[in-house]
Amino acid sequence: MNVIECNQLSKAYGKFDALNLLSFRIEENKITGLIGRNGAGKTTLLKIIAGYLKKSSGELRVFSEDPFNNLKLSANTIFVDDDMNFPPALTIRQLLQAAGTFYQNWDMDLALRLFDYFEFNPNQKHDNLSKGKRSTFNMIVGLAARCPITIFDEPTTGMDAAVRKDFYRALLKDYLAHPRTIILSSHLLNEMVEILEDILLIKNGEKYFQMSIADVKEFAIGISGQKQIVNEWITGKEILYKKSYTLGNTYVVVRNDLSEAELESAKRKGLEISPVAADDLCIYLTGDTKGGIDDVFDRG
Amino acid sequence: MSLTEVNHWGIVKKQYKFKLKAYAGVFTSMMVVQVIALLLSLGGTGGSSGSSSSGFSLTTNSYSGSMVIAFTMVWAFITAILITTKAYRDDDFTFVTNRLTSNLSNMLFLTIASIIAGTTSLLTGYLLKVIVYLFFDVDLLISSSQTFSTLLIGLVATIMYILLFAALGYLVGVLAQLSKMLIIILVALFIGYPIYASTGTGIRDEPTLFITIGQFYQGESTLLLLVIKIILTVIVLFFTSLIITNRLEVKQ
Amino acid sequence: MTLIMQLLPLIIMIGLIVVIVVIVKKNDLFRINQMSGNKIKWVLSIYGIILLASIVVFFSLPDDEITSISQVDSEKIERSNQELYNRAHLGTLEQSKQITVKEKWQFDVKEQFLQVTSNGEENQDIIIFVERKESNDGEIDVVKYATESLVNHGGYQVELNNNKLIVQQPDKMDYHFAIFTNEFSITQFTGEKRLHFPTSAIEAELLYIRIPKDLELTGEVQFVEL
């Protein structure tokens, strides 16, 4: 069953198109990673799904309903990001209680245990927490709410590596115990690649691809070798990324729709073939120039 | 995971209870405003002095909570604007809400806040009088008829006036969200019109628009009619705010 | 200039609102309240208790210490004050019910002249009416008349020293009234106007002196021609 169905969705801020004719589906009880560069439209898309923003055109159905201004979906969706607003009059402990009154599936026990684990002082104010602590607190709210749709937008901002690891582990454990639809957005794919089932990659407000994590790992291969030989070999193939090194070496990432024979020929020509990691691939795919940052400096 | 069903009124009540806790700060600011007004009122809110043909001089000072009520009305106006601002608005959306329930719980909150503010502002007037009685050295204390029935009338009417200003502030706040331009126009109108009216461009003694509007409420000598007038106005103000906000986006 | 004066309160009011809003916006005054919910609850409860207590105290204030007065009463005082002076001019003070004789003095004069002065002050404030008697009986009759009023007091005293009639001012000349009025949200229904107190709310007095027919008299007095 598809929980989120999105057809030709567009969102414009004035003349700027944040989202452009985006179509995708997200199945129930899957963890999907929403990947894209800064400004690709990730946050806009998530806020439209959460019902905060209004779409400009197209169709978006969440549990077969329009999410904008939808109370029922609001009760079943939680949107966690690093600037979640909490009233400063309440202590963080009181905030947990308040959240508990709003979300029916709220697990206070889990919230308090996480609270203890991350060593929160229950009498502190949300405004006075450090950036990393604030993100951790928001994450606790997001997890304990147990909403059928749980959205984390850049949830690990400011967290240190250990807490980030704990967070993904906690997320996975809670997900396994209480399966639900989770969307995680981040520009750091490598740290969450292990818990993702699906990846939705968007670029400049458009969908680039959506596939399972296993498929992503098979999506492309890297070829490296002498510049001339590589160039010769790749003609007519879909080039995703290309990087030249000094000493005439070139590294090229091509789509992995190659036949056995083609691979054989590459090996025979002395080219090196290597798999491409999912997070590297995503960077390559979302890059605007095929050469990356080096091109900026390598002119002339 | 199965979907939770919700009913609007239940959510409104939850949010209202939440806001009563979360916005508790507005009541401290109310208290501060009322205490300031009380201190200013200790100087007397109007009076006269003169000497008689027998050579005695007489100074009279009037004491009433009118200034406290007026200050509280301004407080209600500003507070209502405040809770429409982004920071407060977005608080709602962290938890379960839609624009309708967010607005309704705000209105419920403002209504309850007006009842509290109306009661306390009227009672502050009595505190003022008690202070004058206990600590001021005067030759004669004169009191216009103040009974439990005037107290009850005062409670109802004061609450109404404060609610009126809260509802007005709420609409102004909502308009401000819609466009900053609109606020400039409104301010220009509110400042410009009295200047225009008082320059005598029109006929001199003609009551200005504001006086006419003020008379509509202040000139009403039947409590029930005043209550009806204000409640109808408040409904119109709140309803307009509701219509305007219902399509606004949040967390931009 | 007058325009600016007229608009001044409005400008001040708007200025105040702008300042409040700017401060609130800048410092997030209402948002950063370091007081916790519990403290706020306490402070507000104390405030509420003080307010409730004050209303109980107010309604149990002893009645005899607070005068209840209406505009009608106030006008009546003003009228009887007018009457006092009108009748004095006509010499018909005795005929009024509102005017009472407060004090009487009788002095014998031996000299042929009399000076009316006040004690120390440059001029006396009380108005003195003088009526010549039909005959020269060698006696001066001084009568102090007063109106019914809100504040009664000992008032002016008179004494004769040689040929000087000295009018002594009472010690207390300055009076201070406090008026408790209802709030505008109440007066709108009760219809009460702002209470205006005539200065004659302090018991008005005048001295009426009868002197022998041919006594020569100097001082600030008014002669009554009958």
GROMACS .gro file of C-alpha atoms in nm, chain C:
model
  226
  553MET     CA    1   0.058   7.465   1.805
  554THR     CA    2  -0.284   7.381   1.937
  555LEU     CA    3  -0.302   7.100   1.687
  556ILE     CA    4   0.015   6.951   1.828
  557MET     CA    5  -0.119   6.992   2.179
  558GLN     CA    6  -0.437   6.816   2.083
  559LEU     CA    7  -0.254   6.529   1.924
  560LEU     CA    8   0.005   6.496   2.197
  561PRO     CA    9  -0.178   6.231   2.401
  562LEU     CA   10  -0.241   6.029   2.087
  563ILE     CA   11   0.122   6.059   1.980
  564ILE     CA   12   0.243   5.959   2.326
  565MET     CA   13   0.007   5.662   2.327
  566ILE     CA   14   0.123   5.544   1.985
  567GLY     CA   15   0.483   5.605   2.083
  568LEU     CA   16   0.431   5.393   2.392
  569ILE     CA   17   0.280   5.109   2.192
  570VAL     CA   18   0.562   5.123   1.936
  571VAL     CA   19   0.824   5.118   2.211
  572ILE     CA   20   0.656   4.823   2.384
  573VAL     CA   21   0.631   4.630   2.061
  574VAL     CA   22   0.990   4.703   1.962
  575ILE     CA   23   1.123   4.599   2.301
  576VAL     CA   24   0.909   4.289   2.304
  577LYS     CA   25   1.013   4.195   1.952
  578LYS     CA   26   1.380   4.260   2.005
  579ASN     CA   27   1.423   4.090   2.336
  580ASP     CA   28   1.149   3.839   2.283
  581LEU     CA   29   1.034   3.970   2.615
  582PHE     CA   30   0.732   3.751   2.645
  583ARG     CA   31   0.912   3.446   2.522
  584ILE     CA   32   1.224   3.450   2.728
  585ASN     CA   33   1.063   3.440   3.061
  586GLN     CA   34   1.298   3.261   3.284
  587MET     CA   35   1.022   3.218   3.537
  588SER     CA   36   0.902   2.864   3.532
  589GLY     CA   37   0.536   2.781   3.501
  590ASN     CA   38   0.518   2.700   3.871
  591LYS     CA   39   0.662   3.034   3.978
  592ILE     CA   40   0.423   3.216   3.750
  593LYS     CA   41   0.139   3.024   3.907
  594TRP     CA   42   0.254   3.129   4.252
  595VAL     CA   43   0.300   3.494   4.165
  596LEU     CA   44  -0.037   3.507   3.995
  597SER     CA   45  -0.208   3.333   4.285
  598ILE     CA   46  -0.067   3.585   4.529
  599TYR     CA   47  -0.179   3.867   4.302
  600GLY     CA   48  -0.525   3.715   4.282
  601ILE     CA   49  -0.547   3.674   4.658
  602ILE     CA   50  -0.444   4.036   4.714
  603LEU     CA   51  -0.710   4.149   4.470
  604LEU     CA   52  -0.979   3.935   4.628
  605ALA     CA   53  -0.878   4.054   4.970
  606SER     CA   54  -0.897   4.414   4.859
  607ILE     CA   55  -1.253   4.371   4.741
  608VAL     CA   56  -1.351   4.217   5.073
  609VAL     CA   57  -1.181   4.501   5.257
  610PHE     CA   58  -1.340   4.760   5.031
  611PHE     CA   59  -1.691   4.641   5.088
  612SER     CA   60  -1.640   4.616   5.461
  613LEU     CA   61  -1.495   4.963   5.503
  614PRO     CA   62  -1.681   5.140   5.783
  615ASP     CA   63  -1.969   5.338   5.641
  616ASP     CA   64  -1.926   5.635   5.869
  617GLU     CA   65  -1.584   5.709   5.732
  618ILE     CA   66  -1.696   5.723   5.376
  619THR     CA   67  -1.947   5.976   5.264
  620SER     CA   68  -2.179   5.876   4.993
  621ILE     CA   69  -2.284   6.174   4.796
  622SER     CA   70  -2.469   6.237   4.476
  623GLN     CA   71  -2.448   6.516   4.226
  624VAL     CA   72  -2.780   6.637   4.366
  625ASP     CA   73  -2.625   6.677   4.710
  626SER     CA   74  -2.332   6.856   4.559
  627GLU     CA   75  -2.561   7.098   4.377
  628LYS     CA   76  -2.760   7.156   4.693
  629ILE     CA   77  -2.443   7.260   4.871
  630GLU     CA   78  -2.361   7.501   4.592
  631ARG     CA   79  -2.712   7.649   4.608
  632SER     CA   80  -2.713   7.704   4.978
  633ASN     CA   81  -2.371   7.865   4.944
  634GLN     CA   82  -2.516   8.107   4.691
  635GLU     CA   83  -2.811   8.167   4.918
  636LEU     CA   84  -2.583   8.257   5.205
  637TYR     CA   85  -2.429   8.547   5.018
  638ASN     CA   86  -2.747   8.659   4.847
  639ARG     CA   87  -2.935   8.676   5.171
  640ALA     CA   88  -2.648   8.851   5.342
  641HIS     CA   89  -2.673   9.130   5.088
  642LEU     CA   90  -3.043   9.157   5.157
  643GLY     CA   91  -3.013   9.116   5.529
  644THR     CA   92  -3.252   8.822   5.536
  645LEU     CA   93  -3.023   8.551   5.667
  646GLU     CA   94  -3.252   8.465   5.953
  647GLN     CA   95  -3.527   8.358   5.720
  648SER     CA   96  -3.345   8.067   5.560
  649LYS     CA   97  -3.363   7.711   5.680
  650GLN     CA   98  -3.037   7.611   5.516
  651ILE     CA   99  -2.842   7.876   5.697
  652THR     CA  100  -2.762   7.840   6.059
  653VAL     CA  101  -2.623   8.072   6.317
  654LYS     CA  102  -2.305   7.915   6.429
  655GLU     CA  103  -2.167   8.156   6.679
  656LYS     CA  104  -2.249   8.492   6.835
  657TRP     CA  105  -2.031   8.751   6.997
  658GLN     CA  106  -2.122   9.072   7.168
  659PHE     CA  107  -1.876   9.351   7.240
  660ASP     CA  108  -1.909   9.688   7.401
  661VAL     CA  109  -1.740   9.977   7.225
  662LYS     CA  110  -1.633  10.289   7.395
  663GLU     CA  111  -1.452  10.460   7.115
  664GLN     CA  112  -1.614  10.621   6.818
  665PHE     CA  113  -1.426  10.414   6.562
  666LEU     CA  114  -1.354  10.051   6.495
  667GLN     CA  115  -1.099   9.881   6.275
  668VAL     CA  116  -1.165   9.537   6.134
  669THR     CA  117  -0.847   9.338   6.077
  670SER     CA  118  -0.735   8.982   6.056
  671ASN     CA  119  -0.466   8.821   6.260
  672GLY     CA  120  -0.138   8.875   6.090
  673GLU     CA  121  -0.249   8.807   5.739
  674GLU     CA  122  -0.273   9.092   5.496
  675ASN     CA  123  -0.638   9.054   5.432
  676GLN     CA  124  -0.897   8.834   5.581
  677ASP     CA  125  -1.065   8.577   5.360
  678ILE     CA  126  -1.399   8.565   5.524
  679ILE     CA  127  -1.653   8.807   5.391
  680ILE     CA  128  -1.785   9.047   5.649
  681PHE     CA  129  -2.117   9.219   5.614
  682VAL     CA  130  -2.193   9.523   5.822
  683GLU     CA  131  -2.532   9.662   5.908
  684ARG     CA  132  -2.585   9.987   6.094
  685LYS     CA  133  -2.835   9.974   6.373
  686GLU     CA  134  -3.104  10.231   6.415
  687SER     CA  135  -2.952  10.357   6.736
  688ASN     CA  136  -2.621  10.411   6.912
  689ASP     CA  137  -2.641  10.145   7.184
  690GLY     CA  138  -2.263  10.109   7.216
  691GLU     CA  139  -2.273   9.740   7.134
  692ILE     CA  140  -2.138   9.541   6.848
  693ASP     CA  141  -2.318   9.220   6.764
  694VAL     CA  142  -2.121   8.973   6.559
  695VAL     CA  143  -2.298   8.670   6.419
  696LYS     CA  144  -2.131   8.394   6.228
  697TYR     CA  145  -2.357   8.224   5.977
  698ALA     CA  146  -2.278   7.899   5.807
  699THR     CA  147  -2.432   7.656   5.562
  700GLU     CA  148  -2.490   7.289   5.606
  701SER     CA  149  -2.199   7.123   5.435
  702LEU     CA  150  -1.977   6.821   5.412
  703VAL     CA  151  -1.693   6.931   5.630
  704ASN     CA  152  -1.773   7.120   5.944
  705HIS     CA  153  -1.504   7.296   6.135
  706GLY     CA  154  -1.455   7.544   6.416
  707GLY     CA  155  -1.412   7.821   6.169
  708TYR     CA  156  -1.325   8.184   6.214
  709GLN     CA  157  -1.313   8.343   6.557
  710VAL     CA  158  -1.358   8.705   6.647
  711GLU     CA  159  -1.223   8.910   6.933
  712LEU     CA  160  -1.216   9.274   7.027
  713ASN     CA  161  -0.896   9.434   7.137
  714ASN     CA  162  -0.929   9.804   7.222
  715ASN     CA  163  -1.086   9.936   6.910
  716LYS     CA  164  -0.976   9.655   6.683
  717LEU     CA  165  -1.203   9.376   6.581
  718ILE     CA  166  -0.968   9.093   6.502
  719VAL     CA  167  -1.084   8.808   6.280
  720GLN     CA  168  -0.887   8.498   6.349
  721GLN     CA  169  -0.833   8.242   6.076
  722PRO     CA  170  -0.875   7.880   6.172
  723ASP     CA  171  -0.553   7.679   6.179
  724LYS     CA  172  -0.660   7.448   5.905
  725MET     CA  173  -0.736   7.614   5.575
  726ASP     CA  174  -0.642   7.349   5.322
  727TYR     CA  175  -0.867   7.051   5.274
  728HIS     CA  176  -0.812   6.743   5.069
  729PHE     CA  177  -1.091   6.517   4.947
  730ALA     CA  178  -1.057   6.179   4.787
  731ILE     CA  179  -1.340   6.067   4.567
  732PHE     CA  180  -1.391   5.704   4.481
  733THR     CA  181  -1.563   5.687   4.148
  734ASN     CA  182  -1.678   5.394   3.946
  735GLU     CA  183  -1.485   5.286   3.640
  736PHE     CA  184  -1.595   5.399   3.295
  737SER     CA  185  -1.730   5.054   3.225
  738ILE     CA  186  -1.973   5.104   3.513
  739THR     CA  187  -2.063   5.474   3.489
  740GLN     CA  188  -2.179   5.410   3.137
  741PHE     CA  189  -2.473   5.219   3.283
  742THR     CA  190  -2.531   5.392   3.613
  743GLY     CA  191  -2.536   5.726   3.434
  744GLU     CA  192  -2.338   5.892   3.709
  745LYS     CA  193  -2.154   6.202   3.603
  746ARG     CA  194  -1.814   6.294   3.723
  747LEU     CA  195  -1.867   6.435   4.071
  748HIS     CA  196  -1.784   6.798   4.086
  749PHE     CA  197  -1.727   6.948   4.423
  750PRO     CA  198  -1.791   7.314   4.486
  751THR     CA  199  -1.529   7.460   4.713
  752SER     CA  200  -1.821   7.538   4.941
  753ALA     CA  201  -1.820   7.171   5.029
  754ILE     CA  202  -1.612   7.306   5.314
  755GLU     CA  203  -1.866   7.470   5.539
  756ALA     CA  204  -1.901   7.826   5.410
  757GLU     CA  205  -1.906   8.101   5.669
  758LEU     CA  206  -1.966   8.471   5.680
  759LEU     CA  207  -1.969   8.726   5.952
  760TYR     CA  208  -2.256   8.961   5.992
  761ILE     CA  209  -2.187   9.257   6.215
  762ARG     CA  210  -2.434   9.503   6.356
  763ILE     CA  211  -2.275   9.825   6.470
  764PRO     CA  212  -2.408  10.133   6.643
  765LYS     CA  213  -2.545  10.394   6.411
  766ASP     CA  214  -2.261  10.644   6.413
  767LEU     CA  215  -1.963  10.415   6.464
  768GLU     CA  216  -1.684  10.488   6.222
  769LEU     CA  217  -1.562  10.161   6.071
  770THR     CA  218  -1.261  10.079   5.858
  771GLY     CA  219  -1.148   9.753   5.705
  772GLU     CA  220  -1.253   9.516   5.432
  773VAL     CA  221  -1.622   9.496   5.485
  774GLN     CA  222  -1.937   9.527   5.287
  775PHE     CA  223  -2.213   9.749   5.410
  776VAL     CA  224  -2.564   9.623   5.386
  777GLU     CA  225  -2.813   9.890   5.288
  778LEU     CA  226  -3.151   9.795   5.414
   0.00000   0.00000   0.00000
